[in-house]
PDB file of C-alpha atoms in Angstrom:
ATOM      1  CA  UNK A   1      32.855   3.204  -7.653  1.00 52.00           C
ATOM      2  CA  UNK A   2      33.049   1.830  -3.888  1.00 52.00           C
ATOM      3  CA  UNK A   3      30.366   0.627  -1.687  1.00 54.00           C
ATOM      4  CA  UNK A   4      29.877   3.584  -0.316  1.00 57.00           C
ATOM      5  CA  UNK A   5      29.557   5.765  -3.196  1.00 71.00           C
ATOM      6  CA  UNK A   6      27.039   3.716  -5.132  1.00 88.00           C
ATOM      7  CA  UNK A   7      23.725   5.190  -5.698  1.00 94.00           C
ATOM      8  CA  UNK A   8      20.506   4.078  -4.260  1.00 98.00           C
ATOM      9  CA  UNK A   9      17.549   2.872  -6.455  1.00 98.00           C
ATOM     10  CA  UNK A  10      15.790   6.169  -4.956  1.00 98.00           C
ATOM     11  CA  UNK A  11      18.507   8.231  -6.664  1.00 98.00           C
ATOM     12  CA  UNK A  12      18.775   6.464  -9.590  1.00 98.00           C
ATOM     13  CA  UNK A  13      15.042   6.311 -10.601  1.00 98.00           C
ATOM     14  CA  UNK A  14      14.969   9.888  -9.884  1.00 98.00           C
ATOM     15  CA  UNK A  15      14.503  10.878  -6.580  1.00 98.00           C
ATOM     16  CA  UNK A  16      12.119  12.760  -5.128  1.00 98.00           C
ATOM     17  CA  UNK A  17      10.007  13.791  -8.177  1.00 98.00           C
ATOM     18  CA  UNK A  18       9.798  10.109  -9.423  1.00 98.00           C
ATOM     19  CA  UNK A  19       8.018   9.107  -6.412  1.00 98.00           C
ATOM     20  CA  UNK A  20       6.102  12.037  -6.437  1.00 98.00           C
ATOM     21  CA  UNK A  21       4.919  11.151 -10.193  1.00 98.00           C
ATOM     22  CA  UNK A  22       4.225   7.308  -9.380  1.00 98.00           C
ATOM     23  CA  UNK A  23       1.923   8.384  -6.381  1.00 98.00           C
ATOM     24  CA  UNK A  24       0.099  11.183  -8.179  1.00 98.00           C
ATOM     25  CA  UNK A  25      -0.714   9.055 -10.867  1.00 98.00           C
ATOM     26  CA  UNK A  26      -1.812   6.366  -8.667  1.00 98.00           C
ATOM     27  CA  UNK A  27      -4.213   7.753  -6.328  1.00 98.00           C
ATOM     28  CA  UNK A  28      -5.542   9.571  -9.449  1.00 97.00           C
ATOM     29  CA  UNK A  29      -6.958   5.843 -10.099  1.00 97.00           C
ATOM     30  CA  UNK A  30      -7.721   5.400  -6.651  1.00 97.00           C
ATOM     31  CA  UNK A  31      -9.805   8.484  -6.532  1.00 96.00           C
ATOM     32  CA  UNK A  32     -12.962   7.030  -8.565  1.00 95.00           C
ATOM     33  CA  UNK A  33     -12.263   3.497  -7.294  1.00 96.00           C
ATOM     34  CA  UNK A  34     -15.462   2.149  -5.832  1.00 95.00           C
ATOM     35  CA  UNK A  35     -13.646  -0.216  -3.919  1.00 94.00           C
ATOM     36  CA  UNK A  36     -10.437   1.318  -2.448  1.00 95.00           C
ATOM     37  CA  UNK A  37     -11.488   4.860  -2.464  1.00 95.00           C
ATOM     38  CA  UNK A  38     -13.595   3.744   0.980  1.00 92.00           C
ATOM     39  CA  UNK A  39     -10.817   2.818   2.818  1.00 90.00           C
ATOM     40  CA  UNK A  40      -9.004   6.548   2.965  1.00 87.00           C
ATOM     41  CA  UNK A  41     -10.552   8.360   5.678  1.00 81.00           C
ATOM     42  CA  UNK A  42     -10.026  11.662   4.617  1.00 82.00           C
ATOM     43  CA  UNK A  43     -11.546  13.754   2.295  1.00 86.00           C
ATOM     44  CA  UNK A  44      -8.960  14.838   0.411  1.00 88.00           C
ATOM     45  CA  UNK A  45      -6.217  11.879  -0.792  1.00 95.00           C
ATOM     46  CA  UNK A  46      -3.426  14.376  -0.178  1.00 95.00           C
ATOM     47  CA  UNK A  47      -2.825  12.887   3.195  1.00 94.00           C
ATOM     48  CA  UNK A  48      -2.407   9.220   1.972  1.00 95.00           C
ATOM     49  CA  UNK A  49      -0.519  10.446  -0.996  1.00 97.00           C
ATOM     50  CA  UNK A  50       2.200  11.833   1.544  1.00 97.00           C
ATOM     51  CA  UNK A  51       2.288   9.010   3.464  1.00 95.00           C
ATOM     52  CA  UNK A  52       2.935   6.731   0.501  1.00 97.00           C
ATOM     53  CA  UNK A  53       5.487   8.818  -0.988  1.00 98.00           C
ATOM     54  CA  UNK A  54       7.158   9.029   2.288  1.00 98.00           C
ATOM     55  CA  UNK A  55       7.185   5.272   2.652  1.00 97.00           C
ATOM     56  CA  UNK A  56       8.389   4.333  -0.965  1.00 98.00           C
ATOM     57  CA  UNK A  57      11.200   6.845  -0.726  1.00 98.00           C
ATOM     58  CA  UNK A  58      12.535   6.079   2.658  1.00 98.00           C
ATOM     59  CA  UNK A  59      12.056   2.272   1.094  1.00 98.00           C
ATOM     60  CA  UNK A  60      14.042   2.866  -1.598  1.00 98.00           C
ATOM     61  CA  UNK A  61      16.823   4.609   0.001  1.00 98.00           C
ATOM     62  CA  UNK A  62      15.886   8.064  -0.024  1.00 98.00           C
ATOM     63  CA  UNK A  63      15.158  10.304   3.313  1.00 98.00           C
ATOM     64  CA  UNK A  64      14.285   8.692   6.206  1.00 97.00           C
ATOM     65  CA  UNK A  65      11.427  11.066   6.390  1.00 97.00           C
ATOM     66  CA  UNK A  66       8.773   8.656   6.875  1.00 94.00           C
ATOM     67  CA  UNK A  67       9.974   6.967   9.943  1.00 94.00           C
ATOM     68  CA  UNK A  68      11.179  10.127  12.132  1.00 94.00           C
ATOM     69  CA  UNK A  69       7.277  11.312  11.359  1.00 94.00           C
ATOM     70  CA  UNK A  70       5.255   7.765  12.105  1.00 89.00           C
ATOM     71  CA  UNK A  71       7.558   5.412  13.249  1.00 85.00           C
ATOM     72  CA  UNK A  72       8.445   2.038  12.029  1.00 83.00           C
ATOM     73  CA  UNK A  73       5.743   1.403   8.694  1.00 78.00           C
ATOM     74  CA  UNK A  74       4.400  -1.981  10.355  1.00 84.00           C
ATOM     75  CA  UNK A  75       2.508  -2.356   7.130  1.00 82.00           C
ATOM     76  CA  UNK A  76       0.158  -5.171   7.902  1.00 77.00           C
ATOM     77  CA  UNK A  77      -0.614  -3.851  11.090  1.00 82.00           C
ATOM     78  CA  UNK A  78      -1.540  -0.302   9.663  1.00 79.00           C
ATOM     79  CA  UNK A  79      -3.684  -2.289   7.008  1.00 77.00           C
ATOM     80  CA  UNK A  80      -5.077  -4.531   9.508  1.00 80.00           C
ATOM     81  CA  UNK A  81      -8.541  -1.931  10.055  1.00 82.00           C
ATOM     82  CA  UNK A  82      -9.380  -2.171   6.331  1.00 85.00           C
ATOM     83  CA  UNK A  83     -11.222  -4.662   3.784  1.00 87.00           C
ATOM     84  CA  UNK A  84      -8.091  -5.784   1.756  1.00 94.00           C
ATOM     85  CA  UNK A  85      -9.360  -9.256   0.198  1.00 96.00           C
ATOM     86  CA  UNK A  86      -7.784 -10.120  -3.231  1.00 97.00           C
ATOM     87  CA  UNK A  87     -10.565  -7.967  -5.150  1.00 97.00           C
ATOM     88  CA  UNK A  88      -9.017  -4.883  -3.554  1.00 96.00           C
ATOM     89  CA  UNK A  89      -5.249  -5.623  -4.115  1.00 98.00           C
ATOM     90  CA  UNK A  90      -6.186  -6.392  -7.445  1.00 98.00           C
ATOM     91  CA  UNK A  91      -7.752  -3.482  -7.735  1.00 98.00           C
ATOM     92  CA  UNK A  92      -4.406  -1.348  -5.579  1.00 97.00           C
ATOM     93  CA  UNK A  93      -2.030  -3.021  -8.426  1.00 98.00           C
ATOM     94  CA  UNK A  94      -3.782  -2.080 -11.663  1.00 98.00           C
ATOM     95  CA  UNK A  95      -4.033   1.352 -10.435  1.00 98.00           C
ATOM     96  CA  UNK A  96      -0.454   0.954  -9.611  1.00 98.00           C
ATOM     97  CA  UNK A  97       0.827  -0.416 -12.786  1.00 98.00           C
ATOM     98  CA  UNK A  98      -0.868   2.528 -14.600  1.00 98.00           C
ATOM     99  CA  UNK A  99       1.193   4.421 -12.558  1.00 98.00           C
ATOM    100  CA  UNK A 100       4.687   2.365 -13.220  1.00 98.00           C
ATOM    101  CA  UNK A 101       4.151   2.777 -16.672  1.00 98.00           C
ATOM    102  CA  UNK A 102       3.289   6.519 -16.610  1.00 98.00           C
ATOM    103  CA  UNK A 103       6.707   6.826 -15.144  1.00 98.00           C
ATOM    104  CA  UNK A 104       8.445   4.855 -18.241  1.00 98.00           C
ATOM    105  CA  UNK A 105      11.659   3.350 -16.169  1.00 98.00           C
ATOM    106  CA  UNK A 106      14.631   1.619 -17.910  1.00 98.00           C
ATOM    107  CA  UNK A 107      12.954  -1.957 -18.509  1.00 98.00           C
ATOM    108  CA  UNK A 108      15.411  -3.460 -14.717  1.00 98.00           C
ATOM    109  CA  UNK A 109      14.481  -0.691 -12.981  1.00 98.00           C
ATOM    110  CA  UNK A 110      10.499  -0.711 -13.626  1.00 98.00           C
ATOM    111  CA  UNK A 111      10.880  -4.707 -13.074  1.00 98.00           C
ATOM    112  CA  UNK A 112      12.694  -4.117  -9.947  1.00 98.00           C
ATOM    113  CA  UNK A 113       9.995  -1.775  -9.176  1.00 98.00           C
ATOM    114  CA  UNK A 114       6.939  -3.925  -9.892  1.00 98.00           C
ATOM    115  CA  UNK A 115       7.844  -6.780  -8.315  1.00 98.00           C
ATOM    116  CA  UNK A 116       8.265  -5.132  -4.799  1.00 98.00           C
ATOM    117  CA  UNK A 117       5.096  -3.868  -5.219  1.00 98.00           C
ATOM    118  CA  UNK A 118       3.402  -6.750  -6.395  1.00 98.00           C
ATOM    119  CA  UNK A 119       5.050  -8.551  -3.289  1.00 98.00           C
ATOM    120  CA  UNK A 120       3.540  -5.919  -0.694  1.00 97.00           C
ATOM    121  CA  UNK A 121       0.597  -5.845  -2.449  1.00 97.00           C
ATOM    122  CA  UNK A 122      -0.193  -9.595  -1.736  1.00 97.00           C
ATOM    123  CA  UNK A 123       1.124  -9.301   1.590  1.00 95.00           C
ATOM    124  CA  UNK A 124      -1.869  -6.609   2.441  1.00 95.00           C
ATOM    125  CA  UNK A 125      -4.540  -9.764   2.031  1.00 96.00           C
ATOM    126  CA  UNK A 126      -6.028  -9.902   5.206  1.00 94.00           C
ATOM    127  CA  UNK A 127      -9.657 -11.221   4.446  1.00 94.00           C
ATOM    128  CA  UNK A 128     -10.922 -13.599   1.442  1.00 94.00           C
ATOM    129  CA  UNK A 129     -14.531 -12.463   2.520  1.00 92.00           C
ATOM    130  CA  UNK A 130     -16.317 -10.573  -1.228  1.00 89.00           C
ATOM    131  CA  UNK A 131     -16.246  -6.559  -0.953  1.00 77.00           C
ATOM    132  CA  UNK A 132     -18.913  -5.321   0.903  1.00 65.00           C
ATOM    133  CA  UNK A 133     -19.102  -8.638   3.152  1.00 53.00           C
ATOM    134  CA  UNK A 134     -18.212  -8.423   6.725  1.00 44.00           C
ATOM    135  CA  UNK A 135     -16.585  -5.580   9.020  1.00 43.00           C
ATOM    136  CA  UNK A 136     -17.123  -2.005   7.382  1.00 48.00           C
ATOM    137  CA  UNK A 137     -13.912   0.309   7.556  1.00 45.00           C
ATOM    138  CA  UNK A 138     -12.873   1.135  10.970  1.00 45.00           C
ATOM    139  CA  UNK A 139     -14.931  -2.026  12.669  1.00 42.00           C
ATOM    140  CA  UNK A 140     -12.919  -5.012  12.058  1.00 39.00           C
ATOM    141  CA  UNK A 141     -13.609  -7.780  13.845  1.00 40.00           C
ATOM    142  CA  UNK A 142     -16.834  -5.745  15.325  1.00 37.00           C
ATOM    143  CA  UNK A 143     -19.708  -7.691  15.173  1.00 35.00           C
ATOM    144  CA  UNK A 144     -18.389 -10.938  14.600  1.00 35.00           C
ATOM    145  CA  UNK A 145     -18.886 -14.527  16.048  1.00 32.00           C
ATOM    146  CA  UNK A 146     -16.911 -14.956  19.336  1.00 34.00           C
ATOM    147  CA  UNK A 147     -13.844 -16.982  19.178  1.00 36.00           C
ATOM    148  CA  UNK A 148     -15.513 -19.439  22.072  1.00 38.00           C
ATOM    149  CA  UNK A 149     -19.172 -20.356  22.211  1.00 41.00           C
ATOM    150  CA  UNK A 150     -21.200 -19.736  25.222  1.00 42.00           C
ATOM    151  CA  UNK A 151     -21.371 -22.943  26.857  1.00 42.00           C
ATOM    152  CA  UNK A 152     -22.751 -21.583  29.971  1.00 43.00           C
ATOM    153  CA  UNK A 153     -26.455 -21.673  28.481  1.00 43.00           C
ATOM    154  CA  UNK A 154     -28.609 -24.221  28.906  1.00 46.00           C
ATOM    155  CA  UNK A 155     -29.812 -26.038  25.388  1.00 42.00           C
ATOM    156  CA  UNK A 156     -33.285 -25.846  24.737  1.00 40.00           C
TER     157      UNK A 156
END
């Protein structure tokens, strides 16, 4: 088989329904997680669901879906807003190695799988602060000690 006419991961893990499969069962963890379920602003997970599908697809060589729709993924930057401290991407890849399993890959592929994921995962961190300490969803970095002290006031 030449270069050219060698399948992507996408295609040979499945395609389309694969991903469809891994996400479903993911944010069905998600969905009673007291932790992450916070940090999706709508009310239904449908939304989120799309967009990771999108993602994972496009990342694995399927359509190119996700990027004609929102533009490069920027990851950390569309992360950046949210509470991701090691609790929660602990949390992200349990739920997500349910999932892996669910899907029951040939033992390379599920590796190859799981250890992108596991990368991404711990490149989300952007906070060691405990859940429930510091910025609330949507206020990062509201509310928090300026980067400069106010010398201009007189010490009492």
């Amino acid at each position: 088989m030449s270069d050219d006419a060698r399948l992507s991961f996408y295609d040979e893990v499945g395609g389309h329904e694969t991903f469809v499969r891994l996400v479903d069962a993911f944010y069905r963890g998600v969905a009673d997680d007291e932790v992450l379920r916070p940090m999706y602003p709508e009310e239904d997970l449908g939304p989120a669901a799309e967009r990771l599908t999108l993602f994972l697809e496009q990342y694995w060589g399927g359509p190119s879906t996700y990027s004609e729709r929102r533009g490069h993924p920027r990851l950390r930057m569309r992360h950046l807003p949210f509470h991701v401290n090691p609790d929660a991407r602990d949390r992200w890849l349990a739920h997500m190695r349910t999932a892996v399993e669910e899907l029951a890959l040939p033992p390379l592929h599920e590796e190859t799988l799981w250890d992108y994921l596991q990368r991404a995962a711990f490149a989300m961190v952007n906070t060691f602060e405990p859940t429930a300490i510091g910025p609330a969803q949507g206020a990062r970095g509201a509310g928090t000690l300026p980067l400069h002290p106010d010398t201009t006031k007189e010490s009492s």
